[in-house]
């Protein structure tokens, strides 16, 4: 794996946000979930969304994906037309081969070539004709990523996409997602419950609490060196504190700091 | 990762000495599935019928089975040979098969069309589903008097009865499969921005195919059942007619030949549908296959 490296926040941070959420509220029968969420994401910006289980992360993401038909609420949402969702389950159509899953709904003579290129990017070249059941969980998730990226989204929404993967596969997926999001530069909203994952990947970490954005912290880590480890640890402690977890309670992970492996 | 783990790994990877470590299997043994029924032999299902044949043969040889009640297997075989020689068996078989095929074709087409209309649109469902449920409550056999009144006792009546029996399982299974498409896939299609037509063609129809094929298997059985009924009713040709005639003359061997033919028809057609199923559902990893 490449040395973990958080690039400097993109210069385009100065430009217009592609996602704008104002005073968003959502409620399910009798149960308020979101209560005045404000959030902006700029082009090329990678935002991680943290929060306790049941705090409404998925609800927010589904609202941005325009999938929340059953929730009531109001507020203002501006999202780009071209957006892709990576779900927690890879959600491949079992009756379509890998390549057909990737290019599902694409038209045009170059659709297949684009699909093959996307599979190359996720390191799955040669598996075009496999059935989804013949792939491992991580491979399926990579196909789902290829399916999202082949559409060249302006906004990539991902709801715990690596939640079901083992720690090693997850590290490889982090590197992959990082590389791909830097190459394609969509705005990214990644829902996760893994603080390390959030710091590792994102330019900004947003914490959702009691239906609102309770913290919005820029991740500005030097690319390498002992300084990085110290700052990583401090940020980790700060975020865990916000989530109401003392650090010694948090499970140790394989990427506890920026040490090169 | 601790410093010990490399040694741990290499210890495991080292070729184990079989004599000193009897619990390590040195020959590659494929793990046996502990739950589930395991991989069946494709010809395994023949065992039951073979046993039945054996009991029948032994019973007839020892005289335990009276030939007037059930003729011996060899007598049945020679009767079948005679019937084939006279050409009666083939002629009647062709007529019966043609009736069943027509009824099956009409029933399947109608079942699929109505299921699509009621499965893919809310209003189609309101109109057709209730009707089919009402129809389902009336056994097909109870409708025969009315059908005879409308179509007479000729071929049209026979094909109609078979088609109606086929229609029901095709409709029910296809409709349920179309409506039962998982929300996850609907959401996926929405986020991919699929058009309604693409959604139906790429997601709903292939997703409903297993349901349709299950319906087809029921439908084929229903077709043979309906065939038997209409041929007993008032026929002047067909396997059912042959059996009926044999009853009049107390030719139990002919009756048994007719029954064997029915069994063979049912089995081969079921096998054919299963073959189609295996081809069409290659994407599915199923229990016991
Ligand atoms: N369709 C629904 N109907 C009723 N209540 C719902 C529905 N979807 C979510 N909720 C409720 O809204 C709250 C927020 O759910 P949400 O799925 O957004 O949580 P989350 O932050 O994604 O949690 P997790 O980290 O466990 O995935 C939960 O309390 C849940 O019970
Ligand atoms: Mg969630």
Coordinates of C-alpha atoms and ligand atoms in Angstrom, one line a residue:
Chain A
X1 CA 0.0 0.0 0.0
X2 CA 1.1 3.5 -0.7
X3 CA 2.1 5.6 2.3
X4 CA -1.1 7.2 3.7
X5 CA -1.2 10.7 2.5
X6 CA -3.7 13.4 2.7
X7 CA -3.3 15.8 -0.1
X8 CA -3.7 19.5 0.5
X9 CA -7.3 20.5 0.2
X10 CA -8.0 21.2 -3.5
X11 CA -7.6 24.8 -4.7
X12 CA -11.1 24.6 -6.0
X13 CA -12.2 25.0 -2.4
X14 CA -12.6 28.6 -3.2
X15 CA -15.2 28.0 -5.8
X16 CA -19.0 27.5 -5.7
X17 CA -20.2 24.5 -3.6
X18 CA -21.8 21.7 -5.7
X19 CA -23.8 20.5 -2.7
X20 CA -25.8 23.0 -0.6
X21 CA -28.0 21.8 2.2
X22 CA -29.9 24.4 4.4
X23 CA -32.1 23.9 7.4
X24 CA -32.8 20.3 6.3
X25 CA -35.2 18.4 8.5
X26 CA -36.6 15.0 8.0
X27 CA -38.9 13.0 10.2
X28 CA -40.4 9.6 10.1
X29 CA -43.8 9.0 11.7
X30 CA -43.6 10.8 15.0
X31 CA -39.8 10.5 15.1
X32 CA -37.7 13.5 14.1
X33 CA -34.3 12.6 12.7
X34 CA -32.8 15.6 11.0
X35 CA -33.5 19.0 12.5
X36 CA -31.8 21.8 10.7
X37 CA -28.8 20.4 8.9
X38 CA -26.6 22.8 7.1
X39 CA -23.8 21.5 4.9
X40 CA -21.8 22.5 1.8
X41 CA -19.5 20.4 -0.3
X42 CA -17.3 21.9 -3.0
X43 CA -16.1 20.4 -6.2
X44 CA -13.4 17.8 -5.6
X45 CA -13.9 18.0 -1.8
X46 CA -14.0 14.8 0.2
X47 CA -16.2 15.0 3.3
X48 CA -16.6 12.2 5.8
X49 CA -19.8 12.1 7.9
X50 CA -19.5 10.6 11.3
X51 CA -22.1 10.1 14.0
X52 CA -23.5 7.6 16.4
X53 CA -25.7 4.8 15.1
X54 CA -29.2 6.0 14.5
X55 CA -28.3 9.7 14.4
X56 CA -29.5 10.1 10.8
X57 CA -26.4 9.7 8.6
X58 CA -28.1 7.4 6.2
X59 CA -31.2 9.6 6.3
X60 CA -29.1 12.6 5.2
X61 CA -27.3 10.7 2.5
X62 CA -30.6 9.3 1.2
X63 CA -32.0 12.8 1.1
X64 CA -29.0 13.9 -1.0
X65 CA -29.5 10.9 -3.3
X66 CA -33.2 11.9 -3.6
X67 CA -34.2 8.5 -2.3
X68 CA -36.1 9.6 0.8
X69 CA -39.6 9.2 -0.6
X70 CA -41.1 8.0 2.7
X71 CA -39.7 10.8 4.9
X72 CA -41.4 14.0 5.6
X73 CA -39.6 17.3 6.0
X74 CA -38.4 20.5 4.5
X75 CA -35.3 22.5 3.9
X76 CA -33.3 23.3 0.9
X77 CA -31.2 20.8 -1.0
X78 CA -29.1 21.6 -4.0
X79 CA -27.3 18.6 -5.5
X80 CA -25.8 18.1 -9.0
X81 CA -27.8 16.1 -11.5
X82 CA -24.9 13.6 -12.1
X83 CA -24.6 11.8 -8.8
X84 CA -23.8 8.2 -7.9
X85 CA -24.4 6.2 -4.8
X86 CA -22.3 3.3 -3.4
X87 CA -24.4 1.3 -1.0
X88 CA -23.2 -0.7 1.9
X89 CA -24.1 -3.9 0.0
X90 CA -22.5 -3.8 -3.4
X91 CA -26.0 -4.1 -4.9
X92 CA -25.0 -5.8 -8.1
X93 CA -27.8 -7.2 -10.2
X94 CA -27.1 -11.0 -9.8
X95 CA -28.4 -11.7 -13.3
X96 CA -26.0 -9.4 -15.1
X97 CA -22.4 -10.1 -15.7
X98 CA -19.8 -7.8 -14.1
X99 CA -19.3 -5.6 -17.2
X100 CA -23.1 -5.3 -17.8
X101 CA -23.5 -4.3 -14.2
X102 CA -21.0 -1.5 -14.6
X103 CA -22.5 -0.1 -17.7
X104 CA -26.1 -0.6 -16.7
X105 CA -28.2 2.2 -18.2
X106 CA -25.3 3.7 -20.1
X107 CA -25.9 4.2 -23.8
X108 CA -23.7 5.0 -26.7
X109 CA -21.2 3.0 -28.7
X110 CA -18.3 3.6 -26.3
X111 CA -20.2 2.4 -23.2
X112 CA -18.4 -1.0 -23.1
X113 CA -15.0 0.6 -23.6
X114 CA -15.7 3.0 -20.7
X115 CA -16.9 0.1 -18.6
X116 CA -13.7 -1.9 -19.3
X117 CA -11.6 1.2 -18.4
X118 CA -13.5 1.6 -15.1
X119 CA -12.9 -2.1 -14.3
X120 CA -9.2 -1.5 -15.1
X121 CA -9.2 1.3 -12.6
X122 CA -10.6 -0.8 -9.8
X123 CA -8.1 -3.6 -10.8
X124 CA -10.7 -6.0 -12.0
X125 CA -9.7 -6.3 -15.6
X126 CA -10.4 -9.8 -16.9
X127 CA -13.5 -10.3 -14.7
X128 CA -15.9 -8.7 -17.1
X129 CA -17.8 -11.9 -17.9
X130 CA -18.0 -13.2 -14.3
X131 CA -21.3 -13.4 -12.5
X132 CA -21.5 -11.4 -9.3
X133 CA -21.7 -14.5 -7.1
X134 CA -18.3 -15.5 -8.4
X135 CA -16.7 -12.5 -6.8
X136 CA -15.6 -11.9 -3.3
X137 CA -17.2 -9.2 -1.1
X138 CA -14.3 -6.8 -1.8
X139 CA -14.4 -7.5 -5.5
X140 CA -18.1 -6.9 -5.6
X141 CA -17.7 -3.6 -3.8
X142 CA -15.0 -2.6 -6.3
X143 CA -17.4 -3.4 -9.2
X144 CA -20.0 -1.1 -7.4
X145 CA -17.3 1.6 -7.3
X146 CA -16.6 1.2 -11.0
X147 CA -20.3 1.4 -11.7
X148 CA -20.4 4.7 -9.8
X149 CA -17.3 6.2 -11.4
X150 CA -18.0 5.2 -15.0
X151 CA -20.8 7.8 -14.8
X152 CA -18.3 10.5 -14.0
X153 CA -20.4 11.8 -11.1
X154 CA -20.1 15.3 -9.8
X155 CA -21.2 13.9 -6.4
X156 CA -20.3 10.5 -5.0
X157 CA -22.4 9.4 -2.1
X158 CA -21.2 6.4 -0.2
X159 CA -23.0 4.9 2.8
X160 CA -20.5 2.7 4.8
X161 CA -19.3 1.1 1.6
X162 CA -16.6 -0.8 3.4
X163 CA -18.5 -1.7 6.5
X164 CA -18.8 -5.4 5.6
X165 CA -15.1 -5.9 4.6
X166 CA -12.2 -7.2 6.6
X167 CA -9.6 -4.8 7.9
X168 CA -7.0 -5.6 5.2
X169 CA -9.3 -5.4 2.3
X170 CA -10.6 -2.2 3.8
X171 CA -7.1 -0.6 3.7
X172 CA -6.7 -1.5 0.1
X173 CA -10.2 -0.1 -0.7
X174 CA -9.2 3.1 1.1
X175 CA -6.1 3.5 -1.1
X176 CA -8.2 2.8 -4.1
X177 CA -11.0 5.2 -3.3
X178 CA -8.5 7.9 -2.4
X179 CA -6.6 7.5 -5.7
X180 CA -9.8 7.4 -7.7
X181 CA -11.4 10.4 -6.0
X182 CA -8.2 12.4 -6.7
X183 CA -8.2 11.4 -10.3
X184 CA -11.9 12.1 -11.0
X185 CA -12.4 14.8 -8.4
X186 CA -16.1 14.4 -7.6
X187 CA -17.5 15.9 -4.5
X188 CA -17.6 13.0 -2.0
X189 CA -19.8 12.4 1.0
X190 CA -18.7 9.3 2.8
X191 CA -20.8 8.0 5.7
X192 CA -18.7 6.0 8.1
X193 CA -18.5 5.0 11.7
X194 CA -14.7 4.5 11.5
X195 CA -12.9 7.6 12.8
X196 CA -9.6 6.5 11.3
X197 CA -11.1 5.9 7.9
X198 CA -12.6 9.4 8.1
X199 CA -9.3 11.1 8.9
X200 CA -7.4 9.0 6.4
X201 CA -9.6 9.8 3.5
X202 CA -11.4 13.1 4.0
X203 CA -10.5 16.7 3.6
X204 CA -13.2 17.5 6.1
X205 CA -15.0 15.5 8.8
X206 CA -18.5 16.4 9.8
X207 CA -20.1 15.1 12.9
X208 CA -23.9 14.7 13.1
X209 CA -25.5 14.9 16.5
X210 CA -29.1 15.3 17.5
X211 CA -30.1 16.0 14.0
X212 CA -27.6 18.8 13.4
X213 CA -24.1 19.3 12.3
X214 CA -22.3 19.4 15.6
X215 CA -18.7 19.7 14.4
X216 CA -17.1 20.5 11.0
X217 CA -13.4 19.9 11.2
X218 CA -10.9 20.3 8.4
X219 CA -8.3 17.6 8.2
X220 CA -5.0 19.3 7.5
X221 CA -2.3 16.7 8.1
X222 CA 1.3 16.9 6.7
X223 CA 1.8 14.1 4.2
X224 CA 4.4 12.3 6.2
X225 CA 6.7 12.2 9.2
X226 CA 6.3 12.1 13.0
X227 CA 4.4 15.4 13.0
X228 CA 1.6 13.6 11.1
X229 CA 1.3 10.8 13.6
X230 CA 0.9 13.3 16.4
X231 CA -1.7 15.4 14.6
X232 CA -3.5 12.3 13.5
X233 CA -3.7 11.1 17.1
X234 CA -4.9 14.4 18.3
X235 CA -7.6 14.6 15.7
X236 CA -8.6 11.1 16.4
X237 CA -9.0 11.9 20.1
X238 CA -10.9 15.1 19.4
X239 CA -13.4 13.2 17.1
X240 CA -13.8 10.3 19.5
X241 CA -14.5 12.8 22.2
X242 CA -17.2 14.4 20.1
X243 CA -18.7 11.0 19.5
X244 CA -18.7 10.4 23.3
X245 CA -16.1 7.6 23.2
X246 CA -13.0 7.7 25.4
X247 CA -10.0 6.7 23.3
X248 CA -9.2 3.6 25.3
X249 CA -12.7 2.3 24.5
X250 CA -12.1 2.5 20.8
X251 CA -10.9 -0.7 19.3
X252 CA -7.3 -0.5 18.1
X253 CA -7.1 -0.5 14.3
X254 CA -4.4 -1.4 11.8
X255 CA -4.1 2.2 10.7
X256 CA -3.7 3.9 14.0
X257 CA -1.3 6.4 12.7
X258 CA 0.5 7.6 9.6
X259 CA 3.5 5.3 10.0
X260 CA 4.6 3.9 6.8
X261 CA 4.1 0.1 7.0
Chain B
X1 CA 1.2 -7.2 14.1
X2 CA 3.4 -9.0 16.6
X3 CA 6.9 -10.3 15.9
X4 CA 5.9 -13.9 16.4
X5 CA 3.4 -14.1 13.7
X6 CA 5.8 -14.9 10.8
X7 CA 7.1 -18.0 12.6
X8 CA 3.6 -19.0 13.4
X9 CA 2.7 -18.8 9.7
X10 CA 5.8 -20.6 8.5
X11 CA 5.1 -23.4 11.0
X12 CA 1.6 -23.8 9.5
X13 CA 2.9 -23.7 6.0
X14 CA 5.6 -26.2 6.5
X15 CA 4.8 -29.6 5.1
X16 CA 3.5 -31.5 8.1
X17 CA 5.1 -34.8 9.0
X18 CA 2.2 -37.2 8.7
X19 CA 3.6 -39.8 11.1
X20 CA 4.2 -37.4 13.9
X21 CA 1.1 -35.3 13.3
X22 CA -1.7 -37.8 12.5
X23 CA -4.3 -35.1 12.8
X24 CA -3.0 -33.2 9.8
X25 CA -4.5 -34.5 6.6
X26 CA -1.7 -34.7 4.1
X27 CA -3.9 -35.5 1.1
X28 CA -6.0 -32.6 -0.1
X29 CA -9.5 -33.4 1.0
X30 CA -12.4 -31.2 -0.2
X31 CA -14.4 -30.0 2.7
X32 CA -17.8 -31.7 2.9
X33 CA -20.8 -29.4 3.2
X34 CA -22.2 -30.2 6.6
X35 CA -25.6 -28.6 6.2
X36 CA -27.7 -28.6 3.1
X37 CA -28.4 -31.8 1.2
X38 CA -25.1 -31.8 -0.8
X39 CA -24.6 -32.2 -4.5
X40 CA -27.1 -34.6 -5.9
X41 CA -26.3 -37.2 -8.6
X42 CA -28.2 -36.1 -11.7
X43 CA -29.6 -39.6 -12.2
X44 CA -30.3 -40.2 -8.5
X45 CA -34.0 -39.6 -8.8
X46 CA -34.3 -42.8 -10.9
X47 CA -33.7 -44.9 -7.8
X48 CA -37.3 -44.7 -6.5
X49 CA -38.9 -45.6 -9.8
X50 CA -36.4 -48.4 -10.2
X51 CA -37.4 -49.8 -6.8
X52 CA -41.0 -49.6 -7.8
X53 CA -40.4 -51.5 -11.0
X54 CA -38.4 -54.2 -9.0
X55 CA -41.3 -54.7 -6.5
X56 CA -43.8 -54.8 -9.4
X57 CA -41.6 -57.5 -11.3
X58 CA -41.1 -59.6 -8.2
X59 CA -44.8 -59.3 -7.2
X60 CA -45.9 -60.5 -10.7
X61 CA -43.3 -63.3 -10.9
X62 CA -44.2 -64.7 -7.5
X63 CA -47.9 -64.4 -8.3
X64 CA -48.6 -62.1 -5.4
X65 CA -50.0 -59.6 -7.9
X66 CA -53.0 -60.9 -9.8
X67 CA -52.6 -60.3 -13.5
X68 CA -56.2 -59.2 -13.8
X69 CA -55.6 -56.4 -11.3
X70 CA -52.1 -55.4 -12.5
X71 CA -50.6 -57.1 -15.6
X72 CA -46.9 -58.1 -15.3
X73 CA -44.3 -55.7 -16.6
X74 CA -43.4 -57.9 -19.5
X75 CA -47.0 -58.3 -20.5
X76 CA -47.3 -54.5 -20.5
X77 CA -44.2 -54.2 -22.6
X78 CA -45.6 -56.6 -25.2
X79 CA -48.9 -54.9 -25.2
X80 CA -47.1 -51.6 -25.8
X81 CA -45.2 -53.2 -28.7
X82 CA -48.5 -54.4 -30.2
X83 CA -50.1 -51.0 -29.9
X84 CA -47.1 -49.4 -31.5
X85 CA -47.2 -52.0 -34.2
X86 CA -50.8 -51.3 -34.9
X87 CA -50.0 -47.6 -34.9
X88 CA -52.7 -46.8 -32.3
X89 CA -50.3 -45.6 -29.6
X90 CA -48.5 -43.1 -31.8
X91 CA -51.7 -41.8 -33.3
X92 CA -53.3 -41.2 -29.9
X93 CA -50.1 -39.9 -28.4
X94 CA -49.7 -37.3 -31.2
X95 CA -53.3 -36.1 -30.7
X96 CA -52.9 -35.8 -27.0
X97 CA -49.6 -34.0 -27.2
X98 CA -50.9 -31.6 -29.7
X99 CA -53.9 -30.7 -27.5
X100 CA -51.6 -30.2 -24.5
X101 CA -49.1 -28.1 -26.6
X102 CA -51.8 -25.8 -27.9
X103 CA -53.4 -25.4 -24.5
X104 CA -50.0 -24.7 -22.9
X105 CA -49.0 -22.2 -25.6
X106 CA -52.3 -20.2 -25.3
X107 CA -52.2 -20.4 -21.5
X108 CA -48.6 -19.3 -21.2
X109 CA -49.0 -16.4 -23.5
X110 CA -52.2 -15.2 -21.9
X111 CA -50.8 -15.7 -18.4
X112 CA -47.6 -13.7 -19.1
X113 CA -49.5 -10.9 -20.9
X114 CA -52.0 -10.5 -18.1
X115 CA -49.3 -10.8 -15.4
X116 CA -47.3 -8.1 -17.1
X117 CA -50.3 -5.8 -17.4
X118 CA -51.2 -6.3 -13.7
X119 CA -47.7 -6.6 -12.4
X120 CA -46.2 -3.5 -14.0
X121 CA -49.0 -1.1 -13.5
X122 CA -51.0 -0.2 -10.5
X123 CA -54.2 0.1 -12.5
X124 CA -53.6 -3.1 -14.3
X125 CA -53.3 -4.7 -10.9
X126 CA -56.6 -3.3 -9.8
X127 CA -58.3 -4.5 -12.9
X128 CA -56.8 -8.0 -13.4
X129 CA -55.6 -9.2 -10.1
X130 CA -59.0 -9.3 -8.4
X131 CA -60.5 -11.0 -11.4
X132 CA -57.9 -13.7 -11.4
X133 CA -58.3 -14.2 -7.7
X134 CA -62.0 -14.7 -8.2
X135 CA -61.4 -17.1 -11.0
X136 CA -58.8 -19.0 -8.9
X137 CA -61.5 -19.7 -6.3
X138 CA -63.5 -21.6 -8.9
X139 CA -61.8 -24.9 -9.8
X140 CA -61.3 -25.3 -13.6
X141 CA -63.2 -28.6 -13.5
X142 CA -66.3 -26.7 -12.3
X143 CA -66.1 -24.5 -15.3
X144 CA -66.3 -27.4 -17.7
X145 CA -70.1 -27.5 -18.1
X146 CA -70.1 -23.8 -19.0
X147 CA -67.2 -24.3 -21.5
X148 CA -69.0 -27.2 -23.1
X149 CA -72.1 -25.1 -23.4
X150 CA -70.1 -22.4 -25.2
X151 CA -67.7 -24.4 -27.3
X152 CA -69.3 -27.8 -27.7
X153 CA -67.4 -31.0 -27.0
X154 CA -64.8 -30.7 -29.8
X155 CA -61.2 -29.7 -29.8
X156 CA -61.8 -26.0 -28.9
X157 CA -63.4 -27.0 -25.6
X158 CA -60.4 -29.3 -24.8
X159 CA -57.8 -26.7 -25.6
X160 CA -59.7 -24.0 -23.7
X161 CA -59.8 -26.1 -20.5
X162 CA -56.1 -26.9 -20.7
X163 CA -55.3 -23.2 -21.4
X164 CA -57.2 -22.0 -18.4
X165 CA -55.5 -24.5 -16.1
X166 CA -52.2 -23.4 -17.5
X167 CA -53.0 -19.7 -17.2
X168 CA -53.5 -19.7 -13.4
X169 CA -50.0 -20.9 -12.3
X170 CA -48.3 -18.8 -14.9
X171 CA -50.1 -15.7 -13.9
X172 CA -49.8 -16.2 -10.2
X173 CA -46.1 -16.9 -10.2
X174 CA -45.1 -14.3 -12.7
X175 CA -47.2 -11.6 -11.1
X176 CA -45.8 -12.3 -7.7
X177 CA -42.3 -12.2 -9.0
X178 CA -42.9 -8.9 -10.9
X179 CA -44.3 -7.3 -7.8
X180 CA -41.8 -8.9 -5.5
X181 CA -38.8 -7.1 -7.0
X182 CA -36.6 -6.0 -4.2
X183 CA -36.7 -2.3 -3.1
X184 CA -32.9 -2.3 -3.1
X185 CA -32.9 -2.8 -6.9
X186 CA -35.5 -0.2 -7.4
X187 CA -33.4 2.3 -5.5
X188 CA -30.4 1.3 -7.4
X189 CA -32.2 1.9 -10.7
X190 CA -33.3 5.3 -9.4
X191 CA -29.8 6.4 -8.5
X192 CA -28.5 5.2 -11.9
X193 CA -31.2 7.2 -13.6
X194 CA -32.6 4.3 -15.6
X195 CA -35.6 5.1 -17.7
X196 CA -38.8 3.2 -17.0
X197 CA -38.4 1.0 -20.0
X198 CA -34.7 0.2 -19.2
X199 CA -35.7 -0.5 -15.6
X200 CA -38.4 -3.0 -16.7
X201 CA -36.2 -4.7 -19.3
X202 CA -32.9 -4.9 -17.4
X203 CA -34.1 -5.2 -13.8
X204 CA -37.7 -6.3 -13.4
X205 CA -38.0 -8.9 -16.2
X206 CA -34.8 -10.8 -15.5
X207 CA -35.5 -10.5 -11.8
X208 CA -39.0 -12.1 -12.4
X209 CA -37.7 -14.9 -14.6
X210 CA -37.2 -17.4 -11.8
X211 CA -40.8 -16.9 -10.7
X212 CA -42.0 -17.3 -14.3
X213 CA -40.1 -20.5 -14.7
X214 CA -41.4 -22.0 -11.5
X215 CA -44.9 -21.1 -12.8
X216 CA -44.0 -22.9 -16.0
X217 CA -43.2 -26.1 -14.2
X218 CA -46.6 -26.0 -12.4
X219 CA -48.2 -25.1 -15.7
X220 CA -46.9 -28.1 -17.5
X221 CA -48.2 -30.4 -14.8
X222 CA -51.5 -28.6 -14.9
X223 CA -51.7 -29.1 -18.7
X224 CA -51.3 -32.9 -18.4
X225 CA -53.8 -33.0 -15.6
X226 CA -56.4 -31.0 -17.6
X227 CA -55.6 -33.2 -20.6
X228 CA -56.5 -36.3 -18.7
X229 CA -59.8 -34.8 -17.5
X230 CA -60.9 -33.6 -20.9
X231 CA -60.0 -36.8 -22.6
X232 CA -62.0 -38.8 -20.2
X233 CA -64.9 -36.5 -20.8
X234 CA -65.9 -37.2 -24.3
X235 CA -63.2 -38.0 -26.7
X236 CA -62.9 -40.1 -29.7
X237 CA -59.1 -40.0 -29.8
X238 CA -56.1 -39.5 -27.6
X239 CA -54.4 -41.4 -24.8
X240 CA -57.3 -40.8 -22.5
X241 CA -59.8 -42.2 -25.0
X242 CA -57.5 -45.3 -25.4
X243 CA -57.6 -45.8 -21.7
X244 CA -61.3 -45.4 -21.5
X245 CA -61.9 -47.8 -24.3
X246 CA -59.6 -50.3 -22.6
X247 CA -61.6 -50.0 -19.4
X248 CA -64.8 -50.9 -21.3
X249 CA -63.0 -54.1 -22.5
X250 CA -61.2 -54.7 -19.2
X251 CA -57.8 -54.5 -20.8
X252 CA -55.8 -53.6 -17.8
X253 CA -52.5 -53.9 -19.8
X254 CA -53.6 -51.2 -22.2
X255 CA -54.6 -49.0 -19.2
X256 CA -51.2 -49.4 -17.7
X257 CA -49.5 -48.6 -21.0
X258 CA -51.6 -45.4 -21.1
X259 CA -50.6 -44.5 -17.6
X260 CA -46.9 -45.1 -18.3
X261 CA -47.2 -42.9 -21.4
X262 CA -48.7 -40.1 -19.2
X263 CA -45.9 -40.5 -16.7
X264 CA -43.3 -40.3 -19.5
X265 CA -44.9 -37.2 -20.9
X266 CA -45.0 -35.5 -17.6
X267 CA -41.4 -36.4 -16.7
X268 CA -39.9 -35.4 -20.1
X269 CA -41.7 -32.1 -20.2
X270 CA -40.7 -31.3 -16.6
X271 CA -37.1 -32.2 -17.5
X272 CA -37.3 -29.9 -20.5
X273 CA -38.5 -27.0 -18.4
X274 CA -35.7 -27.7 -15.8
X275 CA -33.2 -27.7 -18.6
X276 CA -34.4 -24.3 -19.7
X277 CA -34.3 -23.2 -16.1
X278 CA -30.6 -24.2 -15.7
X279 CA -29.7 -22.4 -18.9
X280 CA -31.6 -19.2 -18.2
X281 CA -30.6 -19.0 -14.5
X282 CA -26.9 -19.6 -14.8
X283 CA -26.4 -16.5 -12.7
X284 CA -28.0 -18.2 -9.7
X285 CA -26.1 -20.3 -7.2
X286 CA -28.7 -22.5 -5.7
X287 CA -29.1 -24.9 -2.9
X288 CA -28.6 -28.5 -4.1
X289 CA -27.3 -27.9 -7.6
Ligands
LIG1 N1 -38.0 4.2 6.9 C1 -37.9 4.5 8.1 N2 -39.1 4.6 8.9 C2 -39.0 4.9 10.2 N3 -37.9 5.3 10.8 C3 -36.8 5.3 10.2 C4 -36.7 4.9 8.8 N4 -35.4 5.0 8.4 C5 -34.7 5.5 9.5 N5 -35.5 5.6 10.5 C6 -35.1 6.1 11.9 O1 -34.3 7.3 11.7 C7 -33.2 7.2 12.6 C8 -32.0 7.5 11.8 O2 -31.7 6.4 10.9 P1 -30.5 6.4 10.0 O3 -30.6 5.1 9.2 O4 -30.3 7.6 9.2 O5 -29.3 6.2 11.0 P2 -27.7 6.1 10.8 O6 -27.1 7.3 11.4 O7 -27.4 5.8 9.4 O8 -27.3 4.9 11.7 P3 -26.3 3.7 11.4 O9 -24.9 4.3 11.7 O10 -26.7 2.7 12.4 O11 -26.5 3.3 10.0 C9 -33.2 5.9 13.3 O12 -33.6 6.1 14.6 C10 -34.2 5.1 12.5 O13 -34.9 4.3 13.4
LIG2 MG1 -26.8 4.1 8.2

